[in-house]
XYZ file of C-alpha atoms in Angstrom:
722
model
C -16.849 4.947 -41.963
C -15.783 1.800 -43.801
C -12.851 -0.406 -42.949
C -10.931 -2.142 -45.688
C -11.399 -5.880 -45.499
C -9.614 -7.520 -48.404
C -9.532 -8.008 -52.143
C -11.532 -10.985 -53.301
C -13.015 -12.328 -56.472
C -15.963 -14.184 -54.924
C -17.585 -13.304 -51.618
C -19.850 -15.803 -49.878
C -22.035 -14.457 -47.089
C -23.122 -17.227 -44.767
C -25.868 -17.491 -42.177
C -29.270 -15.920 -42.624
C -27.954 -13.850 -45.544
C -28.281 -14.741 -49.204
C -25.201 -15.917 -51.031
C -23.599 -13.153 -53.089
C -21.303 -13.667 -56.071
C -19.584 -10.795 -57.897
C -19.041 -11.242 -61.622
C -16.082 -8.876 -61.797
C -12.679 -10.159 -60.719
C -10.746 -6.958 -61.271
C -10.168 -4.500 -58.439
C -13.080 -5.935 -56.423
C -12.014 -4.403 -53.120
C -14.807 -4.915 -50.593
C -15.554 -2.568 -47.725
C -17.525 -3.574 -44.654
C -19.498 -1.208 -42.445
C -19.195 -2.428 -38.853
C -20.168 0.354 -36.468
C -22.124 3.199 -38.021
C -25.348 1.486 -38.975
C -27.982 -0.326 -36.935
C -31.703 -0.966 -37.202
C -34.586 -1.322 -34.754
C -37.924 -2.977 -35.442
C -40.410 -0.454 -34.027
C -43.543 -2.113 -35.416
C -45.167 -2.718 -32.027
C -45.095 0.980 -31.151
C -45.270 2.470 -34.661
C -48.182 0.318 -35.855
C -50.068 -0.641 -32.706
C -52.996 -1.935 -34.800
C -50.929 -3.817 -37.367
C -52.671 -6.800 -38.968
C -51.329 -10.283 -38.343
C -51.267 -11.077 -42.078
C -52.307 -9.872 -45.500
C -50.179 -6.796 -46.240
C -48.764 -6.447 -49.738
C -48.008 -2.988 -51.177
C -46.199 -0.435 -49.032
C -46.505 3.144 -50.308
C -45.039 6.120 -48.448
C -46.316 9.630 -49.252
C -47.028 12.738 -47.193
C -50.783 12.962 -47.658
C -51.576 15.141 -44.650
C -49.141 17.904 -45.639
C -47.246 18.026 -42.342
C -43.869 17.070 -43.803
C -44.024 13.493 -42.487
C -44.399 10.471 -44.787
C -47.641 8.566 -44.246
C -48.009 4.874 -45.140
C -50.602 3.066 -47.252
C -50.696 -0.734 -47.285
C -52.885 -2.844 -49.525
C -54.377 -6.017 -48.100
C -55.079 -9.372 -49.741
C -55.631 -12.647 -47.963
C -58.541 -15.084 -47.522
C -61.619 -12.870 -47.286
C -62.967 -9.443 -48.125
C -60.665 -6.957 -46.479
C -59.957 -3.227 -46.112
C -56.724 -1.529 -47.050
C -54.864 0.466 -44.409
C -53.701 4.073 -44.257
C -51.358 4.987 -41.423
C -50.972 8.679 -40.633
C -47.509 9.528 -39.341
C -48.669 11.439 -36.292
C -45.575 11.538 -34.113
C -42.498 10.687 -36.208
C -42.424 7.021 -35.155
C -46.078 6.493 -34.252
C -48.676 5.867 -36.951
C -52.466 5.910 -36.511
C -54.728 3.993 -38.899
C -57.187 6.339 -40.628
C -58.145 4.775 -43.967
C -61.885 4.645 -43.412
C -62.158 8.226 -42.169
C -60.207 9.444 -45.198
C -62.186 7.403 -47.708
C -59.485 5.013 -48.919
C -60.099 1.812 -46.951
C -61.340 0.250 -50.231
C -63.113 -2.740 -48.662
C -63.286 -5.458 -51.310
C -61.921 -8.856 -52.249
C -58.354 -7.658 -51.888
C -55.748 -5.471 -53.559
C -52.094 -5.750 -54.515
C -50.664 -2.641 -56.172
C -51.442 0.981 -55.325
C -49.860 4.283 -56.232
C -50.290 7.859 -55.027
C -50.132 10.249 -58.004
C -51.487 13.667 -58.921
C -53.849 12.646 -61.704
C -55.599 15.998 -62.138
C -52.586 18.318 -61.807
C -54.089 20.148 -58.843
C -51.033 19.826 -56.619
C -52.040 16.923 -54.372
C -51.696 13.148 -54.511
C -54.689 11.110 -55.638
C -54.762 7.314 -55.279
C -55.009 4.445 -57.760
C -55.808 1.119 -56.092
C -55.353 -2.107 -58.016
C -58.159 -4.499 -57.084
C -57.259 -8.144 -57.555
C -60.389 -10.234 -57.005
C -64.093 -10.202 -56.209
C -65.307 -12.532 -53.497
C -68.576 -13.935 -52.252
C -68.539 -15.267 -48.701
C -64.755 -15.431 -48.879
C -64.760 -17.404 -52.124
C -63.116 -15.822 -55.171
C -65.733 -15.495 -57.896
C -63.737 -13.472 -60.414
C -61.906 -10.239 -61.057
C -62.996 -6.701 -60.215
C -62.383 -3.165 -61.432
C -59.603 -0.973 -60.105
C -60.472 2.067 -58.005
C -59.536 5.710 -58.304
C -59.754 8.136 -55.386
C -59.573 11.914 -55.747
C -57.824 13.919 -53.029
C -59.827 16.975 -51.974
C -56.632 18.808 -51.027
C -56.852 18.151 -47.305
C -55.895 14.489 -47.387
C -59.435 13.147 -47.608
C -60.548 11.217 -50.689
C -63.630 10.524 -52.778
C -64.069 7.326 -54.784
C -64.748 8.563 -58.330
C -64.303 5.225 -60.125
C -67.932 5.059 -61.220
C -67.514 8.344 -63.113
C -64.735 6.870 -65.277
C -66.530 4.331 -67.399
C -63.498 2.682 -68.999
C -61.989 1.845 -65.621
C -65.277 1.015 -63.896
C -66.320 -1.435 -66.599
C -63.009 -3.340 -66.746
C -62.391 -6.258 -64.379
C -58.886 -7.725 -64.219
C -56.845 -9.396 -61.503
C -54.533 -6.445 -61.050
C -51.111 -6.799 -59.465
C -48.871 -3.819 -60.129
C -49.986 -0.216 -60.689
C -47.936 2.505 -62.388
C -48.670 6.204 -62.952
C -46.446 7.781 -65.610
C -46.536 10.309 -68.413
C -46.188 7.914 -71.315
C -46.709 10.514 -74.053
C -45.010 13.497 -72.391
C -48.104 15.684 -72.495
C -47.848 16.865 -68.910
C -50.296 14.535 -67.191
C -50.010 11.063 -65.691
C -51.378 8.033 -67.501
C -52.125 4.689 -65.837
C -50.726 1.207 -66.488
C -51.645 -1.912 -64.544
C -50.358 -5.475 -64.742
C -53.304 -7.841 -64.990
C -51.858 -11.136 -63.757
C -49.142 -12.785 -61.747
C -47.810 -15.699 -63.807
C -46.913 -13.722 -66.899
C -46.496 -15.897 -69.972
C -48.587 -18.742 -68.535
C -51.472 -16.582 -67.277
C -54.968 -17.497 -68.405
C -57.373 -15.025 -69.987
C -57.898 -13.187 -66.682
C -54.215 -12.314 -66.636
C -54.067 -10.430 -69.901
C -54.151 -8.064 -71.612
C -52.840 -5.301 -69.355
C -54.785 -2.128 -68.684
C -53.582 1.227 -70.053
C -55.498 4.464 -69.623
C -54.647 7.757 -71.272
C -55.205 10.795 -69.087
C -57.393 13.293 -70.940
C -57.259 15.838 -68.128
C -59.822 16.686 -65.441
C -59.941 13.074 -64.212
C -61.056 11.729 -67.581
C -59.380 8.554 -68.843
C -59.601 6.498 -72.039
C -58.655 2.835 -72.261
C -56.009 2.116 -74.892
C -55.201 -1.066 -76.798
C -52.275 -2.373 -78.813
C -53.207 -0.220 -81.814
C -52.183 2.814 -79.755
C -49.624 1.630 -77.211
C -48.105 -1.312 -79.073
C -46.707 -4.209 -77.052
C -47.510 -2.642 -73.674
C -51.067 -3.928 -74.017
C -50.342 -7.620 -74.657
C -46.972 -7.980 -72.912
C -46.936 -11.161 -70.774
C -46.442 -9.239 -67.556
C -46.906 -10.624 -64.080
C -46.302 -9.246 -60.600
C -44.154 -6.097 -60.353
C -43.691 -3.246 -62.816
C -41.377 -0.242 -62.776
C -41.624 3.053 -64.663
C -38.113 4.042 -65.644
C -36.006 5.521 -68.426
C -33.639 2.557 -68.603
C -32.128 3.648 -71.930
C -31.720 7.303 -70.926
C -33.440 8.675 -74.016
C -35.739 11.066 -72.185
C -38.992 9.099 -72.103
C -40.411 6.617 -69.631
C -40.207 2.918 -70.410
C -41.887 0.098 -68.498
C -40.150 -3.032 -67.192
C -42.358 -5.837 -65.890
C -41.681 -9.125 -64.171
C -42.688 -12.485 -65.646
C -42.875 -15.622 -63.502
C -43.028 -18.018 -66.435
C -41.044 -16.311 -69.156
C -38.515 -13.669 -70.055
C -38.363 -10.226 -68.527
C -40.679 -7.700 -70.186
C -38.688 -4.688 -71.360
C -41.069 -2.258 -73.009
C -39.263 0.534 -74.799
C -41.144 3.793 -75.319
C -40.604 5.579 -78.617
C -41.433 8.900 -76.947
C -45.038 9.074 -78.111
C -46.477 6.337 -75.892
C -45.963 3.479 -78.350
C -44.063 0.580 -76.784
C -41.957 -2.207 -78.270
C -41.138 -5.408 -76.385
C -37.354 -5.695 -76.439
C -35.530 -8.998 -76.131
C -33.587 -8.969 -72.832
C -30.671 -10.736 -74.527
C -30.406 -7.903 -77.045
C -29.409 -5.540 -74.250
C -27.217 -7.997 -72.354
C -29.676 -9.462 -69.824
C -29.820 -13.230 -69.375
C -31.596 -13.540 -65.999
C -35.329 -13.463 -65.387
C -37.337 -11.591 -62.775
C -40.392 -13.385 -61.458
C -41.467 -10.679 -59.046
C -39.586 -7.376 -58.841
C -37.379 -5.028 -60.855
C -35.586 -2.186 -59.086
C -33.588 0.518 -60.832
C -30.871 2.674 -59.274
C -27.509 4.213 -60.114
C -25.270 2.077 -57.917
C -21.987 3.420 -59.320
C -22.818 7.137 -59.715
C -22.142 7.197 -63.433
C -25.428 8.839 -64.409
C -27.402 5.835 -65.634
C -29.756 3.338 -64.015
C -28.589 -0.132 -63.104
C -31.024 -3.034 -62.729
C -31.798 -5.501 -59.924
C -33.943 -8.515 -60.863
C -35.608 -10.610 -58.158
C -37.581 -13.829 -58.097
C -38.768 -14.584 -54.588
C -39.893 -17.753 -52.870
C -38.333 -20.899 -51.440
C -35.706 -21.048 -54.180
C -35.526 -17.320 -54.853
C -32.638 -15.462 -56.432
C -31.512 -12.035 -57.554
C -29.252 -10.701 -60.297
C -27.634 -7.295 -60.592
C -26.768 -5.683 -63.909
C -24.814 -2.481 -64.495
C -25.976 -0.110 -67.195
C -23.313 0.570 -69.805
C -24.681 4.035 -70.485
C -27.255 3.705 -73.241
C -29.547 0.961 -72.064
C -27.280 -2.042 -72.516
C -26.225 -3.983 -69.470
C -23.400 -6.097 -68.068
C -23.942 -8.735 -65.394
C -22.387 -7.726 -62.071
C -23.514 -9.975 -59.212
C -26.049 -12.583 -58.144
C -27.654 -13.748 -54.917
C -29.344 -17.020 -53.979
C -31.630 -17.729 -51.044
C -33.863 -14.715 -51.676
C -37.306 -15.318 -50.165
C -38.713 -11.809 -50.509
C -40.184 -10.456 -53.714
C -37.803 -7.549 -54.265
C -34.725 -5.640 -53.217
C -34.562 -1.878 -52.895
C -31.827 0.747 -53.025
C -31.220 3.635 -50.612
C -28.189 5.379 -49.167
C -28.499 3.833 -45.722
C -25.252 5.273 -44.339
C -25.364 8.654 -46.134
C -21.993 8.138 -47.822
C -23.026 9.103 -51.373
C -23.854 5.661 -52.751
C -26.887 3.397 -52.865
C -26.991 0.447 -50.497
C -29.339 -2.528 -50.740
C -31.900 -4.433 -48.674
C -33.899 -7.445 -49.797
C -37.394 -7.757 -48.374
C -37.309 -9.861 -45.222
C -33.534 -10.230 -45.211
C -31.641 -10.132 -41.924
C -28.786 -8.072 -43.342
C -28.351 -4.982 -45.421
C -25.692 -4.760 -48.118
C -23.263 -1.860 -48.168
C -22.025 -0.320 -51.411
C -18.260 0.053 -51.748
C -18.817 3.168 -53.854
C -18.331 1.409 -57.168
C -21.453 -0.742 -57.183
C -20.050 -3.773 -55.367
C -21.809 -4.869 -52.185
C -20.791 -6.552 -48.936
C -22.899 -7.462 -45.949
C -23.506 -4.695 -43.459
C -25.559 -4.244 -40.321
C -27.980 -6.943 -39.237
C -31.751 -6.458 -39.180
C -33.670 -8.157 -36.376
C -37.446 -8.494 -36.584
C -39.703 -8.783 -33.555
C -41.863 -11.171 -35.575
C -40.103 -13.283 -38.167
C -41.026 -12.553 -41.781
C -42.898 -15.440 -43.406
C -43.893 -14.276 -46.889
C -42.231 -10.839 -47.325
C -43.395 -8.825 -50.315
C -42.714 -5.064 -50.608
C -40.084 -2.812 -49.037
C -40.559 0.955 -49.176
C -38.066 3.601 -48.060
C -38.770 6.905 -46.294
C -37.258 9.024 -43.552
C -40.159 8.469 -41.187
C -38.627 10.369 -38.244
C -37.071 13.241 -40.215
C -33.583 12.621 -38.837
C -31.898 12.470 -42.243
C -31.422 8.724 -42.570
C -33.623 6.258 -44.424
C -36.040 3.935 -42.625
C -38.318 1.369 -44.252
C -41.660 -0.425 -44.161
C -42.210 -3.984 -45.303
C -45.351 -5.866 -46.341
C -45.776 -9.564 -45.521
C -48.692 -11.650 -46.787
C -48.526 -14.285 -44.039
C -47.191 -12.282 -41.096
C -47.316 -8.806 -39.659
C -45.954 -5.845 -41.643
C -42.852 -4.162 -40.264
C -41.549 -0.656 -39.652
C -37.765 -0.601 -39.289
C -35.975 2.477 -37.955
C -32.456 3.363 -39.061
C -30.231 4.347 -36.111
C -27.315 5.663 -38.174
C -24.594 7.127 -35.975
C -22.429 9.100 -38.346
C -21.207 12.577 -39.173
C -22.226 12.026 -42.787
C -24.614 14.638 -44.119
C -27.784 14.415 -46.203
C -30.256 16.418 -48.239
C -33.878 15.749 -49.184
C -35.597 17.261 -52.220
C -39.317 17.802 -52.730
C -40.123 17.993 -56.431
C -43.026 19.420 -58.374
C -43.258 19.050 -62.151
C -43.764 21.934 -64.596
C -47.401 20.792 -64.784
C -47.727 21.122 -61.018
C -47.565 17.442 -60.042
C -45.955 16.700 -56.663
C -43.340 13.984 -57.077
C -42.484 15.021 -60.652
C -42.406 11.389 -61.805
C -39.893 10.935 -64.606
C -37.544 13.651 -63.393
C -33.840 12.908 -62.993
C -31.883 14.431 -60.156
C -28.097 14.862 -60.237
C -26.035 15.818 -57.194
C -22.558 17.368 -57.204
C -20.152 18.797 -54.681
C -20.712 22.535 -54.315
C -19.201 24.544 -57.162
C -18.875 21.480 -59.386
C -22.228 21.402 -61.195
C -21.842 19.216 -64.258
C -18.693 17.573 -62.923
C -18.315 14.317 -61.032
C -21.586 12.985 -59.690
C -21.965 12.212 -55.999
C -25.518 10.967 -56.507
C -28.164 10.322 -59.157
C -31.852 9.521 -58.717
C -34.930 9.021 -60.858
C -38.357 10.072 -59.560
C -40.902 7.340 -60.237
C -44.258 6.048 -59.054
C -43.533 2.343 -58.644
C -40.482 0.277 -57.909
C -39.611 -3.369 -57.332
C -42.691 -5.372 -56.433
C -45.795 -3.153 -55.874
C -43.836 -0.578 -53.873
C -43.820 3.206 -53.788
C -40.910 4.919 -52.050
C -41.494 8.315 -50.492
C -41.518 10.789 -53.427
C -39.248 13.061 -51.367
C -35.837 12.320 -52.874
C -33.101 11.504 -50.336
C -29.347 11.741 -50.886
C -26.525 11.046 -48.501
C -23.878 13.710 -49.091
C -20.989 12.289 -47.072
C -18.696 15.024 -45.794
C -20.036 17.633 -48.228
C -21.533 20.558 -46.335
C -22.895 22.148 -49.515
C -23.997 20.642 -52.818
C -25.110 21.588 -56.306
C -28.354 20.083 -57.602
C -29.595 19.670 -61.156
C -33.089 18.425 -61.943
C -34.081 17.474 -65.470
C -37.838 17.230 -65.744
C -39.499 14.835 -68.170
C -40.318 17.649 -70.606
C -36.610 18.494 -70.864
C -36.686 21.669 -68.794
C -34.139 21.876 -66.022
C -33.611 23.419 -62.615
C -30.255 24.090 -60.978
C -29.494 25.041 -57.410
C -25.936 25.781 -56.371
C -24.193 25.943 -53.012
C -27.147 24.427 -51.203
C -26.546 23.759 -47.520
C -27.093 20.136 -46.525
C -29.026 18.552 -43.638
C -32.256 20.142 -44.780
C -35.222 19.523 -47.072
C -35.487 21.823 -50.070
C -38.281 22.250 -52.605
C -37.747 22.555 -56.347
C -41.176 23.347 -57.715
C -40.442 24.825 -61.120
C -37.845 24.637 -63.905
C -35.319 27.387 -64.410
C -36.132 30.203 -66.794
C -33.946 30.769 -69.845
C -32.056 33.944 -70.691
C -30.072 34.741 -73.827
C -27.804 37.757 -73.362
C -25.214 39.676 -75.351
C -22.765 42.232 -73.973
C -19.364 43.678 -74.880
C -16.590 44.717 -72.519
C -14.689 47.857 -73.477
C -11.302 46.581 -72.340
C -10.810 43.653 -74.747
C -13.070 44.968 -77.541
C -11.399 45.084 -80.960
C -12.988 47.720 -83.199
C -11.416 46.116 -86.263
C -13.047 42.701 -85.864
C -15.986 43.757 -83.672
C -15.018 40.901 -81.382
C -13.343 40.817 -77.994
C -9.810 39.562 -77.583
C -9.169 36.403 -75.575
C -5.724 37.182 -74.194
C -6.472 35.881 -70.712
C -7.675 32.598 -72.148
C -4.681 32.236 -74.459
C -2.390 32.815 -71.491
C -4.194 30.183 -69.451
C -5.042 32.707 -66.745
C -8.834 32.477 -66.487
C -9.470 30.611 -63.235
C -11.518 27.426 -63.103
C -13.528 28.926 -60.248
C -15.580 32.046 -60.882
C -14.200 35.150 -59.102
C -17.677 36.237 -57.952
C -18.492 35.239 -54.369
C -22.220 35.357 -55.144
C -21.781 32.203 -57.271
C -18.240 30.806 -57.182
C -18.958 27.868 -59.479
C -16.096 25.670 -60.632
C -15.491 24.101 -64.042
C -12.967 21.500 -65.165
C -11.655 23.522 -68.114
C -11.998 26.880 -69.854
C -13.589 26.485 -73.304
C -12.207 28.127 -76.416
C -13.228 31.702 -77.338
C -13.988 32.634 -73.726
C -13.012 36.175 -72.711
C -13.709 35.983 -68.981
C -16.269 35.215 -66.304
C -19.238 37.571 -65.818
C -22.004 37.622 -63.226
C -25.686 37.718 -64.200
C -28.223 39.000 -61.712
C -31.986 39.533 -61.784
C -34.177 41.933 -59.824
C -37.916 42.338 -59.535
C -37.502 46.119 -59.065
C -34.962 48.444 -60.625
C -33.699 49.621 -57.230
C -34.205 46.249 -55.517
C -31.784 43.554 -54.512
C -30.794 40.597 -56.645
C -33.114 37.590 -56.464
C -30.614 35.407 -58.305
C -26.898 35.577 -59.116
C -25.194 33.287 -61.589
C -21.661 33.133 -62.930
C -21.281 32.448 -66.628
C -18.745 32.736 -69.422
C -18.517 35.615 -71.893
C -17.546 34.637 -75.435
C -15.597 36.861 -77.772
C -18.728 37.510 -79.873
C -20.491 38.961 -76.831
C -22.742 36.001 -76.097
C -22.992 34.925 -72.469
C -22.791 31.131 -72.386
C -22.963 28.273 -69.905
C -20.099 26.237 -68.503
C -19.617 24.252 -71.721
C -18.779 27.426 -73.611
C -21.453 26.991 -76.281
C -24.958 26.918 -74.769
C -26.409 30.404 -75.148
C -29.589 29.777 -73.153
C -28.511 30.498 -69.592
C -30.666 28.874 -66.922
C -31.702 30.996 -63.943
C -33.429 29.556 -60.868
C -36.466 31.811 -61.174
C -40.165 31.378 -61.784
C -41.523 32.558 -65.119
C -42.008 36.309 -65.076
C -40.473 39.688 -65.814
C -37.173 40.796 -64.287
C -34.551 43.520 -64.582
C -31.355 41.884 -65.784
C -27.914 43.032 -64.605
C -24.493 42.057 -65.858
C -21.382 42.597 -63.773
C -17.705 42.231 -64.568
C -14.846 42.448 -62.107
C -13.301 45.604 -63.638
C -16.097 47.098 -65.752
C -19.038 49.191 -64.570
C -22.179 47.107 -64.050
C -25.179 47.533 -66.353
C -28.922 46.826 -66.209
C -31.788 46.443 -68.653
C -33.922 49.533 -69.255
C -37.135 47.636 -68.607
C -38.054 44.237 -67.247
C -37.312 41.273 -69.483
C -39.857 38.473 -69.837
C -38.287 35.106 -68.997
C -39.943 31.713 -69.357
C -39.104 28.029 -69.029
C -39.258 26.902 -72.639
C -37.426 29.457 -74.753
C -35.394 32.652 -74.677
C -35.261 35.718 -76.902
C -31.928 37.480 -77.264
C -31.588 40.544 -75.051
C -28.829 42.704 -76.534
C -27.010 45.057 -74.163
C -24.988 46.424 -77.096
C -28.165 48.169 -78.303
C -28.750 51.589 -76.722
C -32.542 51.168 -76.593
C -32.150 48.309 -74.115
C -29.960 50.188 -71.617
C -31.156 51.424 -68.251
C -28.678 54.288 -68.601
C -25.953 55.251 -71.037
C -23.719 56.984 -68.492
C -22.364 53.612 -67.425
C -21.705 52.518 -71.009
C -19.839 53.774 -74.044
C -20.730 53.846 -77.721
C -17.467 52.427 -78.996
C -18.650 52.389 -82.624
C -21.787 53.670 -84.249
C -24.645 51.641 -82.744
C -22.401 49.418 -80.606
C -22.368 50.019 -76.871
C -19.909 48.450 -74.444
C -19.539 48.246 -70.674
C -17.191 50.940 -69.319
C -13.771 49.641 -68.354
C -11.591 50.856 -65.508
C -13.701 50.013 -62.436
C -10.931 47.956 -60.915
C -12.341 48.173 -57.378
C -15.796 47.069 -58.507
C -17.643 49.882 -56.724
C -19.508 51.111 -59.804
C -17.251 54.139 -60.468
C -14.041 54.840 -62.334
C -11.972 57.146 -60.162
C -8.667 57.598 -58.354
C -9.299 54.570 -56.146
C -9.057 52.295 -59.162
C -5.712 53.760 -60.159
C -4.195 54.092 -56.692
C -5.526 50.965 -54.985
C -5.456 48.509 -57.874
C -3.447 49.718 -60.858
C -0.487 51.490 -59.222
C 0.712 48.648 -56.921
C 0.329 46.117 -59.758
C 1.873 48.192 -62.536
C 4.469 46.148 -64.377
C 3.097 42.794 -63.272
C 1.301 40.006 -65.069
C -1.705 37.836 -64.281
C -5.434 37.612 -63.716
C -5.926 40.893 -61.880
C -8.593 43.592 -61.733
C -5.922 46.156 -62.568
C -5.554 44.551 -66.034
C -8.262 46.755 -67.488
C -7.938 45.670 -71.122
C -7.710 41.972 -70.200
C -4.473 41.272 -72.055
C -2.819 39.771 -68.906
C -0.340 42.649 -68.530
C -0.752 45.540 -66.091
C 0.938 48.578 -67.601
C 0.466 52.141 -68.834
C -1.923 50.982 -71.549
C -4.520 50.078 -68.915
C -4.169 53.453 -67.234
C -4.009 55.642 -70.334
C -6.416 53.930 -72.722
C -9.030 52.687 -70.270
C -8.857 54.316 -66.850
C -7.885 57.845 -67.873
C -10.564 58.278 -70.565
C -13.308 56.975 -68.250
C -12.158 58.651 -65.023
C -15.085 60.320 -63.299
C -17.777 58.191 -64.852
C -19.935 55.583 -63.110
C -23.418 54.260 -62.606
C -26.545 55.226 -60.693
C -27.514 51.562 -60.383
C -27.299 50.519 -56.753
């Protein structure tokens, strides 16, 4: 995969590549990819009608619903011009269809554009940032932005005239962002109104901010509502990101003539302009800001780019709470941004600068060295955006590039590797495809919550007026299965475990929450009304759950844990399980998550009513008497120790007045306590010690106590639950 080159403190990449300097001198081992990765410029066949100049924004999104990412490119040059929409019709062949679909937007020219579900109806609408109005090719002023509603089939209607605040506002828009600034479940709009930043004239400020009122109604906001976001001296690119990891979406904007604009959200949609120096940033970004977790530590690192003849880039690593440390810099950057993607599917984010002739390969720790070359059929002249998508659905990431003064490009990744991948389609709790603001964590199978092998943030805009395909891509290396955790912007989560790789999965709802209480007969102490934790005290509870339905692994066993149990849910009492999840059982009867304290167990189910089952490896399984209502936001305790909640009492025992426990002695796990449990499990293990099903009272010893006090008194009992 990678071959070890050497340890160095400063690496200079010569030729057509920018010069790269690493700030860190400690353990800066550099790895170079030499054989696995190659690229082909397929523009001539993929975009047979590509323009010779004028392309700016590149935005990938599957608009036609066929599972293939389509491409929208805004156009801005020397005359009135139409924007372009390329339908991915044959994996690597795109057909231009903007006019037929109602989004050609013929006007003086556009820069930024974003696909976003603005009316929460499950499809992507389009916001197009108009830059100028022309007359006979001459710029005569600014113009309003345009909003196009998707009818659900991939055709659009221009509804700008019905939104008075947008229709009546004329600014020279550059970047466009769609984000839920106030966490109310719909997407608001922010646009950067100039390109110089601090030195812009009156047409370059203030910025435009529109609150989404629902049903395609928007209200313009000013500084009295949104604070510094309105008057921030922004120019060029803007990125919606939670840079400080506090659960709301901030905005970071470029500034060609001043400091970087870091606009910190207080969680309500009020923004404060933060001094870059106060969070450790000393470089500027004239054009693009790209965020990505380059070292898999669960926070977003920052790439700052100023393009042009004397362009440069600076990379900062996030220290965990929104403060940053300088990591590396590049000179000779002509393009307006860099972008991150796992190009070789080895579980880390690699890097390409727009128009560059090389990619940069991540060592795994956030240090980069030059990788495969990129050859263009037509040389880039004024490269602007670079957008990533798997255009041919082969599991590796390809890209499109806009160029103001030359043809746009489609570059195909020809990765030849046994590394695996997974792609994730997201939908927010409000029904928005893309789920902008969500955070996605990836783990090796069975290690949910452990060491990350990937981390992504879903967002509308990145770098310089770019939208990556909202389908989230991860390289998974040699992992054949993974665990996935999604945290949506509203704080709800979704977990999927033991997911097979080399496929695209959909996570279209959060997990429901369940709060459960149950007692096991074996370790129950009638004096304290708690269960004993002998297995835990002896260090015998395994780190991996014993249930094959969900063999999750933890790094340690928390205090007060009695054992693992298995939770299942059914839609019918005699049906099969629709979900199985391993969890810990505390001595007080509460079923808790891996950390040993969280009592709201997440289950990968849609909101609804389910029969709940609890299983233990040597107790008879139980089920709720009726369905239990489960939802995404909260859970009400369901108490299996209460007789009125039990599907049947034959499989349980009233150990004290009003306290019911699961029957012990089912050492074979077949739902019955009988001679098989004694003869197959207890008898051959009698006199031994350990984590065994024959230890019916869970004290770690297999002896006559298990047989006489548990098995013998329950012999002949069982359950009717299938």
